[in-house]
Coordinates of C-alpha atoms and ligand atoms in Angstrom, one line a residue:
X29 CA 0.0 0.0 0.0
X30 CA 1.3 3.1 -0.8
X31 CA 2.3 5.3 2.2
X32 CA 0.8 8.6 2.8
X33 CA 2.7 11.8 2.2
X34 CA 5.0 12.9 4.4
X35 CA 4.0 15.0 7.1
X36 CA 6.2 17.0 9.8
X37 CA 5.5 15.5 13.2
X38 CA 3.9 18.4 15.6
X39 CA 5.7 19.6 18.7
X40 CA 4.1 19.6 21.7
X41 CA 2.8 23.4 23.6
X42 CA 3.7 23.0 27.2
X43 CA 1.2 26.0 27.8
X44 CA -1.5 23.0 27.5
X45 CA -1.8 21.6 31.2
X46 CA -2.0 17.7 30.4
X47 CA 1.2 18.0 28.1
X48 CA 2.9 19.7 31.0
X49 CA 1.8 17.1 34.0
X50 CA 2.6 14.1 31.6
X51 CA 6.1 15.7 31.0
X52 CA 6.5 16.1 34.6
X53 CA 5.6 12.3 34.8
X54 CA 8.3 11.5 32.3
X55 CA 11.1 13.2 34.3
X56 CA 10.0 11.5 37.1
X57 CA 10.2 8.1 35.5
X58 CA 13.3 8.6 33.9
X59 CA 14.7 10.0 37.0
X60 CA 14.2 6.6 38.8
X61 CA 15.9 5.0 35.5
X62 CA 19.3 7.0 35.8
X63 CA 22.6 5.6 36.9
X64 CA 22.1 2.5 35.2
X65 CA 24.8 0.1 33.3
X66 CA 25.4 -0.2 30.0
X67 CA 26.9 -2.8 27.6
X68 CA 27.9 -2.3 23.9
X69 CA 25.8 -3.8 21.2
X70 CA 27.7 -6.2 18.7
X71 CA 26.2 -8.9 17.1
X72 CA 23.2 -8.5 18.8
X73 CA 24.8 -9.7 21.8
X74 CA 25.5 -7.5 25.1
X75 CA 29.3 -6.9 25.5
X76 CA 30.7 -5.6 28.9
X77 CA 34.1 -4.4 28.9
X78 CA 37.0 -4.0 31.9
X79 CA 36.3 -0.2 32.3
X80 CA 33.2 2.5 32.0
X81 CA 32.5 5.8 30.9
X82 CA 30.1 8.0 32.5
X83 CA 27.7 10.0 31.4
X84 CA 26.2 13.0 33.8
X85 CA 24.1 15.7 34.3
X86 CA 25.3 18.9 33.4
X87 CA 23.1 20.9 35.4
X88 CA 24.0 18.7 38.5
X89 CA 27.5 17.1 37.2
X90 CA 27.2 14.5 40.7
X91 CA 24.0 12.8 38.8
X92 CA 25.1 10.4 36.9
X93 CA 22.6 9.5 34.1
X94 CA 24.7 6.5 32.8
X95 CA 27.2 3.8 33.4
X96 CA 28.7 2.9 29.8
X97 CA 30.8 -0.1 28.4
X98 CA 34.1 1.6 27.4
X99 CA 35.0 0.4 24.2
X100 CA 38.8 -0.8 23.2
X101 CA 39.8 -1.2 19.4
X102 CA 39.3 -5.0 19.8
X103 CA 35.6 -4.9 20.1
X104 CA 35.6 -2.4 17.1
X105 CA 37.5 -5.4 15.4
X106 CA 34.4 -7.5 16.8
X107 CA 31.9 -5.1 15.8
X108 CA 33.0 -4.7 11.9
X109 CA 32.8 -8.4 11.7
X110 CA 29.4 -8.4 13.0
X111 CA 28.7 -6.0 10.7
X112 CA 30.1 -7.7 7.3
X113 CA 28.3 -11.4 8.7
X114 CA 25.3 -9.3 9.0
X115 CA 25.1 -7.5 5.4
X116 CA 24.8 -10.3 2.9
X117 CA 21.3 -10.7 4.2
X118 CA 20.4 -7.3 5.2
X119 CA 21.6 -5.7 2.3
X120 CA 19.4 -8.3 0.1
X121 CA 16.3 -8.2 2.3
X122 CA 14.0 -6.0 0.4
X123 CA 14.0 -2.4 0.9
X124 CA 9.9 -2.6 1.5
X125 CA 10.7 -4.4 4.8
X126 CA 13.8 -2.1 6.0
X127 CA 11.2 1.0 5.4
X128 CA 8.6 -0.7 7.2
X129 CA 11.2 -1.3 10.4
X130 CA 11.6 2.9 10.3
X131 CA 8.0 3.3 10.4
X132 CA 7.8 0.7 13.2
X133 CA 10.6 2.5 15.0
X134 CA 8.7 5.7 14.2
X135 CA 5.4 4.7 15.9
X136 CA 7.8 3.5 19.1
X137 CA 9.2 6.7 19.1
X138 CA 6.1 8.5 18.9
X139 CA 5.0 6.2 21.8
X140 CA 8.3 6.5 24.1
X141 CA 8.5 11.0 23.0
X142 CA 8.1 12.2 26.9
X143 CA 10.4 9.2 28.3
X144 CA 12.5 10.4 25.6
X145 CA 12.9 14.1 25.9
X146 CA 12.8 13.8 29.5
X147 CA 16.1 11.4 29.0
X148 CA 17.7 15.0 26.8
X149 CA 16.6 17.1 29.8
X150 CA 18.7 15.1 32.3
X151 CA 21.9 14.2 29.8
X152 CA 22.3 16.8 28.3
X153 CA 20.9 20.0 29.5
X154 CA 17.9 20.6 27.2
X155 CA 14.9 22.5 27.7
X156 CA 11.9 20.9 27.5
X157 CA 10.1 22.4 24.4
X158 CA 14.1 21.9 22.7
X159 CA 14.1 18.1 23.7
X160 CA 10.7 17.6 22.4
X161 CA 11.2 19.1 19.2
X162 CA 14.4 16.8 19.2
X163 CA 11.9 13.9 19.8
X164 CA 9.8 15.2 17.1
X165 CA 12.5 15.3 14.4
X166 CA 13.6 11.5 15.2
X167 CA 10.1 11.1 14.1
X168 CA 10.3 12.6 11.0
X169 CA 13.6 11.4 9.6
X170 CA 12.5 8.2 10.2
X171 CA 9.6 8.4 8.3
X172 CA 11.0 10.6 5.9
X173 CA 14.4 8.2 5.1
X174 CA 11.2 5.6 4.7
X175 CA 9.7 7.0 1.9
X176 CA 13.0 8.3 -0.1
X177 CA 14.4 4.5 -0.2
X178 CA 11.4 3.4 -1.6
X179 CA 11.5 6.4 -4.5
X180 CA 15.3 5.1 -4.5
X181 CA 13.7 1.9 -6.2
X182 CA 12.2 4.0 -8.9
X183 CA 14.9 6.1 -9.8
X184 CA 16.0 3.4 -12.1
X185 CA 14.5 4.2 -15.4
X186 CA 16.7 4.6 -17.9
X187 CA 16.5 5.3 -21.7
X188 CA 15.8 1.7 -23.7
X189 CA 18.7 0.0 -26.0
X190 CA 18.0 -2.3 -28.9
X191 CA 18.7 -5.7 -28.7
X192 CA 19.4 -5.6 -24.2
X193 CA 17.4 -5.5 -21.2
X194 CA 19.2 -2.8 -19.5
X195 CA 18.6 -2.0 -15.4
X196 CA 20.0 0.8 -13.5
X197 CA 20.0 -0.3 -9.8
X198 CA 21.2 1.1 -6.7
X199 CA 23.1 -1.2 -4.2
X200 CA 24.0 -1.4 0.0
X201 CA 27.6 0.0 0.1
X202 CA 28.9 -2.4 3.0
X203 CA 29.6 -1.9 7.2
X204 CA 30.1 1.9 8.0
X205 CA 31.1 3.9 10.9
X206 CA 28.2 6.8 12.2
X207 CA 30.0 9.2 14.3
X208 CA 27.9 11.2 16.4
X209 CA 28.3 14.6 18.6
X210 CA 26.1 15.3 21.9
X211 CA 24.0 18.4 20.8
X212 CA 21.3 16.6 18.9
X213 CA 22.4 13.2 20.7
X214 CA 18.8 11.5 19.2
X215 CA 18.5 13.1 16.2
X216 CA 21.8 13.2 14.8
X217 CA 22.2 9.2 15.7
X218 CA 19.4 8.3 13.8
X219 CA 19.6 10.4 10.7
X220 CA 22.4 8.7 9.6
X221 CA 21.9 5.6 11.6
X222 CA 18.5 5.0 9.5
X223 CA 19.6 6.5 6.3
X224 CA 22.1 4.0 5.9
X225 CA 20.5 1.2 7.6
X226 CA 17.1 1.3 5.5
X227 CA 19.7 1.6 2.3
X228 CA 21.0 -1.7 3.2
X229 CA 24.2 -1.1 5.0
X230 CA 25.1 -2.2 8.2
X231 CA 26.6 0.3 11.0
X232 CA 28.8 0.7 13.7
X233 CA 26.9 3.5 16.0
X234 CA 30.0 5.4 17.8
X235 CA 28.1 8.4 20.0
X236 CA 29.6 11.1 21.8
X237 CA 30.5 10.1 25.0
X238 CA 28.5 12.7 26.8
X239 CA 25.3 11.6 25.7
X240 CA 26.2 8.1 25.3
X241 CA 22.9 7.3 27.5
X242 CA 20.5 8.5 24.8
X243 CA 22.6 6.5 22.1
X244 CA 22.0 3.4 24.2
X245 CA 18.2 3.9 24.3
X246 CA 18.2 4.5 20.7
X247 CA 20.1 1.3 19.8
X248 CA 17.3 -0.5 22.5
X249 CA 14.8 0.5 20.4
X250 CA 15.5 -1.5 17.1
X251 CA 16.4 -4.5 19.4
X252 CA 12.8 -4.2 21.0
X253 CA 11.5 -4.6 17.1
X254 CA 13.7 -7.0 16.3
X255 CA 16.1 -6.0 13.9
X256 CA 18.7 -8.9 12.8
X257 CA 21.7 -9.2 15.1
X258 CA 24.9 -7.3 13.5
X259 CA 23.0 -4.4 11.5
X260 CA 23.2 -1.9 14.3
X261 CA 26.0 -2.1 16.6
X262 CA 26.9 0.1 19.5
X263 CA 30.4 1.1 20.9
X264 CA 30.6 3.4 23.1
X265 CA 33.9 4.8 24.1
X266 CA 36.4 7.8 23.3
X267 CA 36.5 9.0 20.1
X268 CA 40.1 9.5 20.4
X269 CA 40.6 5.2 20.7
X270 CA 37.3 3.6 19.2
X271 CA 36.6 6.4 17.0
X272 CA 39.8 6.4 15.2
X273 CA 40.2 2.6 15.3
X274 CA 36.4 2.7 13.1
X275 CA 37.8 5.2 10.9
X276 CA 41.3 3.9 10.1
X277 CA 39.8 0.3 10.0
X278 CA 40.3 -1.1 6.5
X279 CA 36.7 -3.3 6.5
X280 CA 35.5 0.1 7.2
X281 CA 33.6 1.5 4.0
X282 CA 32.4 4.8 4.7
X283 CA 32.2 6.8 7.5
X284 CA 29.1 9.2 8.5
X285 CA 30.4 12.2 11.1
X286 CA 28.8 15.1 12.8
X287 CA 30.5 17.3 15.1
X288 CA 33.6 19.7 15.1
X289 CA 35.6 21.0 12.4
X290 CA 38.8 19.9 14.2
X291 CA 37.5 16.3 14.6
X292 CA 36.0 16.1 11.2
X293 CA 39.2 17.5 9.2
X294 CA 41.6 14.6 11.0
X295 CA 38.8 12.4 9.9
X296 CA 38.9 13.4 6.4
X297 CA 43.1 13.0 6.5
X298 CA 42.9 9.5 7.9
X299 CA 40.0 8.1 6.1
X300 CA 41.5 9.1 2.9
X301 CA 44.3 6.9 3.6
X302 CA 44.5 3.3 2.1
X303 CA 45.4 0.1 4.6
X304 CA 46.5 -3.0 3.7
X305 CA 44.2 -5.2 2.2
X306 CA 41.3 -2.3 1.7
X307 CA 39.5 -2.6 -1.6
X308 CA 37.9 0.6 -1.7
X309 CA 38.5 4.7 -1.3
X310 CA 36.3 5.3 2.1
X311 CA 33.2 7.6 1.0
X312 CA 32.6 10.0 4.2
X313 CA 30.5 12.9 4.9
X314 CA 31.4 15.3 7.6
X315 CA 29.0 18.1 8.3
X316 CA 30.8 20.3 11.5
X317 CA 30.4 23.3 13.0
X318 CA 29.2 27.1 11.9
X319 CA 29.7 30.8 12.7
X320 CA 26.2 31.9 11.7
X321 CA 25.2 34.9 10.8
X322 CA 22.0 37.2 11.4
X323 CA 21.9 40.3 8.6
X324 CA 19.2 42.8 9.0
X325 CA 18.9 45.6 7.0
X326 CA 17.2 49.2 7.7
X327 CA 13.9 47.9 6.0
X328 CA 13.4 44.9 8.3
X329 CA 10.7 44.3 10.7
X330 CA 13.5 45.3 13.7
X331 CA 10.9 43.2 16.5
X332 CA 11.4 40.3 14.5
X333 CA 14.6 39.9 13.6
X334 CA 15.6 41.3 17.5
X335 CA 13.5 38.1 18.8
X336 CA 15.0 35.6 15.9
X337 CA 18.2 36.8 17.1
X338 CA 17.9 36.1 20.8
X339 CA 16.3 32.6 20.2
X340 CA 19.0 32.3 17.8
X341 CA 21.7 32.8 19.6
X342 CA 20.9 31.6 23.1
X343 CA 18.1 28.7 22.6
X344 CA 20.1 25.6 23.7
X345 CA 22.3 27.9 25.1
X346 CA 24.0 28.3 21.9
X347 CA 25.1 24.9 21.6
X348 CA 23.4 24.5 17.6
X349 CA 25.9 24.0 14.6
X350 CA 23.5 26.3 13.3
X351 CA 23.2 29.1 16.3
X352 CA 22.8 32.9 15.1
X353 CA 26.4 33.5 17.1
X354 CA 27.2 36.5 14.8
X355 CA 24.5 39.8 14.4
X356 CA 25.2 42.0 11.6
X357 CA 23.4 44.9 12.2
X358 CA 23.6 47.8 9.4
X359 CA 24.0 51.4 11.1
X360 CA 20.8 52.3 10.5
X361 CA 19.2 49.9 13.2
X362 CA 22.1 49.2 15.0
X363 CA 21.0 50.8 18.4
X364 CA 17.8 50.0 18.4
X365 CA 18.3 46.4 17.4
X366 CA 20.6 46.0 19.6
X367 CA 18.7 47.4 22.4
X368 CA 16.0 45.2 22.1
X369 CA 18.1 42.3 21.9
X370 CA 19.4 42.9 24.8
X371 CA 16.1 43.5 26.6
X372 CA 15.1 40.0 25.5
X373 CA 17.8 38.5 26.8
X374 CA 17.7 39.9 30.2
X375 CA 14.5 38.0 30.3
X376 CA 15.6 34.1 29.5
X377 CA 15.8 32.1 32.3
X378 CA 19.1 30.1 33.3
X379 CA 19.0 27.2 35.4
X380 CA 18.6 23.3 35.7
X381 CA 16.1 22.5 32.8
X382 CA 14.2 20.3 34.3
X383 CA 12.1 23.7 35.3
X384 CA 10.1 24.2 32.3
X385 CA 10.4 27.8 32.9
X386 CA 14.2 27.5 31.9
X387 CA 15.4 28.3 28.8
X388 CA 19.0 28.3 29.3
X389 CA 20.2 25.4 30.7
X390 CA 23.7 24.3 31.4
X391 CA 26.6 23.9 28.8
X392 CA 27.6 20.0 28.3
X393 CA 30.6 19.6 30.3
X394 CA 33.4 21.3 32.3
X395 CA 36.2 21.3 29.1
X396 CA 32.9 23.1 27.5
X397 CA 32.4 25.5 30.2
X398 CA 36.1 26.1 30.5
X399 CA 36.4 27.3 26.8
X400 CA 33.8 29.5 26.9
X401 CA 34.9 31.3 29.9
X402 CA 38.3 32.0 27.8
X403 CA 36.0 32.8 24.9
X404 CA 34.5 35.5 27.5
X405 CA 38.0 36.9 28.2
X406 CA 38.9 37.6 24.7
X407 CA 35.6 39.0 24.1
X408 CA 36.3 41.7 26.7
X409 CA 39.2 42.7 25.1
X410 CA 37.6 42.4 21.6
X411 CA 34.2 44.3 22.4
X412 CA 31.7 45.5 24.8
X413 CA 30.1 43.8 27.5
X414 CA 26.7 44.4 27.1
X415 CA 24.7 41.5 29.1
X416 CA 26.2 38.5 31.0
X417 CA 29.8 37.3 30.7
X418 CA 30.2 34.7 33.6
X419 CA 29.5 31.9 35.2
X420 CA 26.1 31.3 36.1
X421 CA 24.8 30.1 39.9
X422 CA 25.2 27.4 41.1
X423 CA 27.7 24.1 40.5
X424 CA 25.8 23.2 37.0
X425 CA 27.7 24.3 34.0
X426 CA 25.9 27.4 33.8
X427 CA 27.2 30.1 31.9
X428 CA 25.3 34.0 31.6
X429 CA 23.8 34.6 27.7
X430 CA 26.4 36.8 27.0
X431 CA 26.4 40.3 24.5
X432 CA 29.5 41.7 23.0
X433 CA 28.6 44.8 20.9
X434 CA 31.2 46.2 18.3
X435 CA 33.1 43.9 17.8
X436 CA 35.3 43.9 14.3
X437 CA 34.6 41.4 11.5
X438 CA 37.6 39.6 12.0
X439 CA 38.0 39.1 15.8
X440 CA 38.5 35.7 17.1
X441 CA 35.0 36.0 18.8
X442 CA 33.5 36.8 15.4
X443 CA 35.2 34.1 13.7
X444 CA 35.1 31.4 15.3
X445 CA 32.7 28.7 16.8
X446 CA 33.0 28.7 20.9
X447 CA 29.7 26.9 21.1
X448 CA 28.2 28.5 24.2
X449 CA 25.7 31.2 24.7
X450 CA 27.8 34.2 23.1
X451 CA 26.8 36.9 20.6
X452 CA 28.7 39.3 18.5
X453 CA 27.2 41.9 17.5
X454 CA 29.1 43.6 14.3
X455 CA 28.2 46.6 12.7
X456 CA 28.1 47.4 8.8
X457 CA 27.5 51.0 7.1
X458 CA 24.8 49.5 4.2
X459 CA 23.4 45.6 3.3
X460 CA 26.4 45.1 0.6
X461 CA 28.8 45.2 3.5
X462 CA 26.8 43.1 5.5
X463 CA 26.3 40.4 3.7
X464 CA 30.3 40.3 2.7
X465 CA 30.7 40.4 6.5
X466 CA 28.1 37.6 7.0
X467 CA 30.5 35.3 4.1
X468 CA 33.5 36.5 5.9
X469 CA 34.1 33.4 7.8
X470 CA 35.8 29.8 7.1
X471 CA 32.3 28.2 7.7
X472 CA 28.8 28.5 5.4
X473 CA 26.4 26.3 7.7
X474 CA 23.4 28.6 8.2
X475 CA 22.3 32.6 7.4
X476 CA 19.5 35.1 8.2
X477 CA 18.0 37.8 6.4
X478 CA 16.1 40.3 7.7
X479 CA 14.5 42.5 5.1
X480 CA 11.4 44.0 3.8
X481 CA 12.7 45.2 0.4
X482 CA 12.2 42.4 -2.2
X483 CA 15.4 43.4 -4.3
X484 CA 17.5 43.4 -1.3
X485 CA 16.1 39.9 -0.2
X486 CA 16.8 38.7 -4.0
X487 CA 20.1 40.2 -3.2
X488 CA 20.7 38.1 -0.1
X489 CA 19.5 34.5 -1.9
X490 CA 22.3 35.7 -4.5
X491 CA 25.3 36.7 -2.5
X492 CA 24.8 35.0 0.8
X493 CA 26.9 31.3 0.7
X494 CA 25.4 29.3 3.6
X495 CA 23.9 25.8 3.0
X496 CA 20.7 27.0 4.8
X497 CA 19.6 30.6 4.1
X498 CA 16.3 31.5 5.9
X499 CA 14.6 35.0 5.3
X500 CA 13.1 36.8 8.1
X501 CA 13.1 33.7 10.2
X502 CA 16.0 32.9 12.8
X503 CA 18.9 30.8 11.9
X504 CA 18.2 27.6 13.7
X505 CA 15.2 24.9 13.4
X506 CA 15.7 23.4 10.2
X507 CA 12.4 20.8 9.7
X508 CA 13.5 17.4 8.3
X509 CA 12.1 17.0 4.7
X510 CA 11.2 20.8 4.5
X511 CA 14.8 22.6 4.9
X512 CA 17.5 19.9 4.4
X513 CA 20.2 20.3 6.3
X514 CA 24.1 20.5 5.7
X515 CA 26.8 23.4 5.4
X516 CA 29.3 24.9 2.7
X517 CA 33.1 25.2 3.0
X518 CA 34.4 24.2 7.0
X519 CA 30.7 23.5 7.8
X520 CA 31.2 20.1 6.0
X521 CA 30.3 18.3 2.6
X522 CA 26.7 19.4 2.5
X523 CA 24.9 16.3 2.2
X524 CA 21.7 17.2 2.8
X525 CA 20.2 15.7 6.0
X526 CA 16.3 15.3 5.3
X527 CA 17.0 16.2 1.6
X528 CA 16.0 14.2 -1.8
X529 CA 19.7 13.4 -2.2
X530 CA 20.5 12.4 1.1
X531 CA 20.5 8.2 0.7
X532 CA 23.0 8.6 -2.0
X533 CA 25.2 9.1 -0.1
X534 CA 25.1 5.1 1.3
X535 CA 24.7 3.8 -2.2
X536 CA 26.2 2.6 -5.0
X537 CA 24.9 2.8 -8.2
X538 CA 25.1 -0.7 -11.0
X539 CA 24.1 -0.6 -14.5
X540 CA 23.0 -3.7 -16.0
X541 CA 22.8 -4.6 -19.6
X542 CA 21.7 -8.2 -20.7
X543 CA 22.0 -8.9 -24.3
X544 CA 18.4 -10.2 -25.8
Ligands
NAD2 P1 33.3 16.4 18.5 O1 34.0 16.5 17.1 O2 34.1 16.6 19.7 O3 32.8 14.8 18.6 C1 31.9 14.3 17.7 C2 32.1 12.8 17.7 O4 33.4 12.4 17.2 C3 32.0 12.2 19.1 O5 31.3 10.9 19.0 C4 33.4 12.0 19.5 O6 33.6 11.0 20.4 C5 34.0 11.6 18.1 N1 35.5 11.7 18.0 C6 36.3 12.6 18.7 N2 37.6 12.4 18.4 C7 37.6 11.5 17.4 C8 38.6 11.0 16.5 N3 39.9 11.4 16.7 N4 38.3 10.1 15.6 C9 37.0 9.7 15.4 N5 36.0 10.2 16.2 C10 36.3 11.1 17.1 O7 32.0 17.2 18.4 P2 30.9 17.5 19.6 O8 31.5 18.3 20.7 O9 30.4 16.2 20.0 O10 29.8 18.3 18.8 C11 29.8 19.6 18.7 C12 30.3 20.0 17.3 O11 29.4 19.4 16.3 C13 30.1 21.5 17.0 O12 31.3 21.9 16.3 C14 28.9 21.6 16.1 O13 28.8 22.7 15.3 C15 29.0 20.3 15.3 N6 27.7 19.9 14.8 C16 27.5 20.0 13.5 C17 26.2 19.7 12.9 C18 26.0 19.8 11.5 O14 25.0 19.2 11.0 N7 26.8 20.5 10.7 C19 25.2 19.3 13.8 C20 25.5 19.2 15.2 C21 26.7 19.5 15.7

């Protein structure tokens, strides 16, 4: 039967009392689930290791959340076997069935959203209405990666040949590695989990070790449906041992990362290298960080772009690839804009998430809160302090949603990505200059233009280089299957997350021709 077309799943409003008390239920439930231990996944089977990694609470870094297997490059040596036994039959069952498992995975998901927000809230500082739209995007890659491998089945007409029975066909690449950061610990995992699961490869799941808690109830998930043993394995670990042994692992065929520019470029080098007995040039995609900017011109709606500049810049306290860390505000506006900004920003809550009046929550770890606090030094030096620039109350990794004002094009705060709740704010004389200010950076992730005038917006969709331009909306909160997602130049490879191109990535094309 033909699936219905795809529909965005629909977040949740918190101002509506029974989604707030069943919320309040989920942290609750969760809460009496945290602490456990946790095995890797290979093979299907359960795999406990010598050592463990915890995961925490950044708001409360005494709570642990969960007790993980650390893995050592001899179970990654396990895990790609697992994977290579696994993909003769996987990659051969038909692609019907592996769409049906993401819609089956979809409707858990859909059933399991509070317990799994709630789990975001706790691991790694999210704000309710944040970890629910998290929840809500699982949904919808899931369903949307469904429907694009079955239209991968009929993208295989090609023009006829006398005399041969010709077939263009798209086939499973092999066992590859997904890397994934902590920011979007759910939805990151499963977009490239699923894509190239439900294409017919078989993965090795490699999370961030700060959310590796979130990974783990993923991973549980496709067990609970019953997904063959060695399609999906888990190691969790550092990136620094299992994450390099995946990537420099010859049986390795490609590699799927998200996360910094410095992790992704060494990823690149090393992948690009050929082992010993390897019989293929790795394909990888890498889509890393950002140094967004928000543009607004002296025709924009100023009340707008000052509110899609605060949520911008400060909603998971900063911690998006595609946060609005840079405004460029043309002199025109400039005070006013400003102003306002500033205004709203006095009045965002900080604290432990878990309030749902919070909106800034805690940044993920100490190292984290550590660099930003240096990132607030140089500021001082490179602007003005306008709002915040500290620590916050409290032993959570709090930090203040933080203003500098004037600060030049090319400081270090204005170039690059310190991941924390931080805005420059950069002045331009006209538009021209503001949009060469906005492309003025290694990165091309995400952009905003504010504008009324229809030439100058026309101007911005021609000049401004980002791989996700929004106009007169804020820089973050890309939907899956409406804006797909993935950056130009340092921001990555552009592949397209929740695009019409994105599964090609995990296949490769054979053409056929049979002589008649
Ligand atoms: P990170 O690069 O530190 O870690 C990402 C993953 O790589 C983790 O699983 C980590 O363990 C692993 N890793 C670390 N060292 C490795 C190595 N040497 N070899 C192999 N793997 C290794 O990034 P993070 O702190 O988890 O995430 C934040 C970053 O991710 C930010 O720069 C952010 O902009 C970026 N990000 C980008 C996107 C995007 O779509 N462009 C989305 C989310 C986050």
């Amino acid at each position: 039967m033909p699936l219905a077309p795809f529909r965005s799943e629909p977040t949740l409003d918190f101002a509506v009392p029974s989604n707030r008390q069943s919320f309040e239920k989920a942290l609750a439930t969760v809460r009496d689930r945290l602490g456990r231990d946790y095995p890797l996944v290979i093979g299907g089977e359960r795999v406990e290791t010598p050592e463990r990694i915890e995961s925490y609470n950044p708001a409360h870094p005494e709570q642990v959340i969960g007790r993980h297997a650390c893995g050592r490059p001899e179970d990654v040596e396990r895990a790609v076997g697992a994977g290579w036994k696994a993909f003769p039959g996987w990659s051969r069952t038909p692609i019907e069935e592996r769409a049906q498992l993401l819609l089956r995975a979809a409707q858990v998901v859909r059933q399991r959203r509070s317990e799994l927000a709630a789990l975001m809230v706790y691991e790694v500082g999210k704000a309710w209405d944040e970890a629910d739209g998290e929840v809500a995007e699982v949904v919808d890659l899931m369903e949307w990666y469904a429907r694009q491998a079955l239209e991968l089945k009929d993208r295989d007409r090609m023009a006829p040949w006398p005399g041969e029975l010709t077939e263009f066909r798209y086939l499973a690449l092999g066992v590859g590695a997904v890397i994934s950061p902590w920011n979007f610990p759910l939805a990151l995992a499963t977009g490239m989990m699923t894509a190239a699961v439900v294409a017919g490869n078989c993965v090795i799941l490699k999370p961030a070790e700060t959310s590796s808690t979130t990974a783990a109830w993923l991973v549980e998930i496709f067990f609970e449906l019953g997904l063959p043993p060695g399609v999906i394995n888990l190691i969790t670990g550092p990136g620094s041992v299992v994450g390099e042994a995946l990537v420099d692992h010859p049986q390795i065929r490609f590699v799927a990362f998200t996360g910094s520019r410095e992790v992704g470029v060494r990823i690149y080098e090393r992948a690009s290298r050929v082992h010993p007995g390897q019989l293929w040039l790795k394909r990888v995609q890498l889509e890393m960080g950002g140094k967004n900017a928000v543009v607004v011109d002296e025709t924009a709606d100023l009340e707008w772009a000052a509110q899609a500049i605060t949520a911008g810049a400060f909603g998971f306290q900063g911690q998006k690839c595609s946060a609005g860390s840079r405004a460029v505000l043309v002199d025109g506006v400039y005070d006013e804009v400003v102003g306002r900004v500033v205004e709203l920003a006095k009045r965002l809550r900080m604290g432990d998430p878990i309030d749902p009046e919070v909106t800034v929550g805690p940044v993920i770890d100490g190292s984290a809160e550590e660099k930003i606090l240096d990132y607030l030094q140089i500021g001082r030096r490179e602007g003005e302090l306008l709002l915040g620039g500290g620590h916050g109350p409290g032993d959570g990794h709090l930090i203040e949603p933080t203003i500098f004002a004037g600060v030049a094009p090319d400081a270090r705060i204005a170039q690059e990505e310190i991941f924390g709740p931080v805005l420059a704010v950069i002045r331009a004389k006209d538009a021209e200059q503001g949009l060469a200010i906005a492309n003025g950076t290694d990165y091309g992730l995400s952009g905003s233009y504010f504008s009324r005038d229809p030439q100058r917006i026309a101007q911005a969709k021609d000049k401004f280089h980002v791989g996700n331009l929004y106009i007169n909306r804020r820089s973050t909160g890309a939907y899956m299957g409406v804006h797909p997602f993935g950056g130009f130049n340092m921001s990555g490879t552009d592949t397209k997350a929740g695009g019409p191109d994105y599964l090609l990535f995990f296949v490769q094309g054979q053409s056929v021709a049979e002589r008649i």
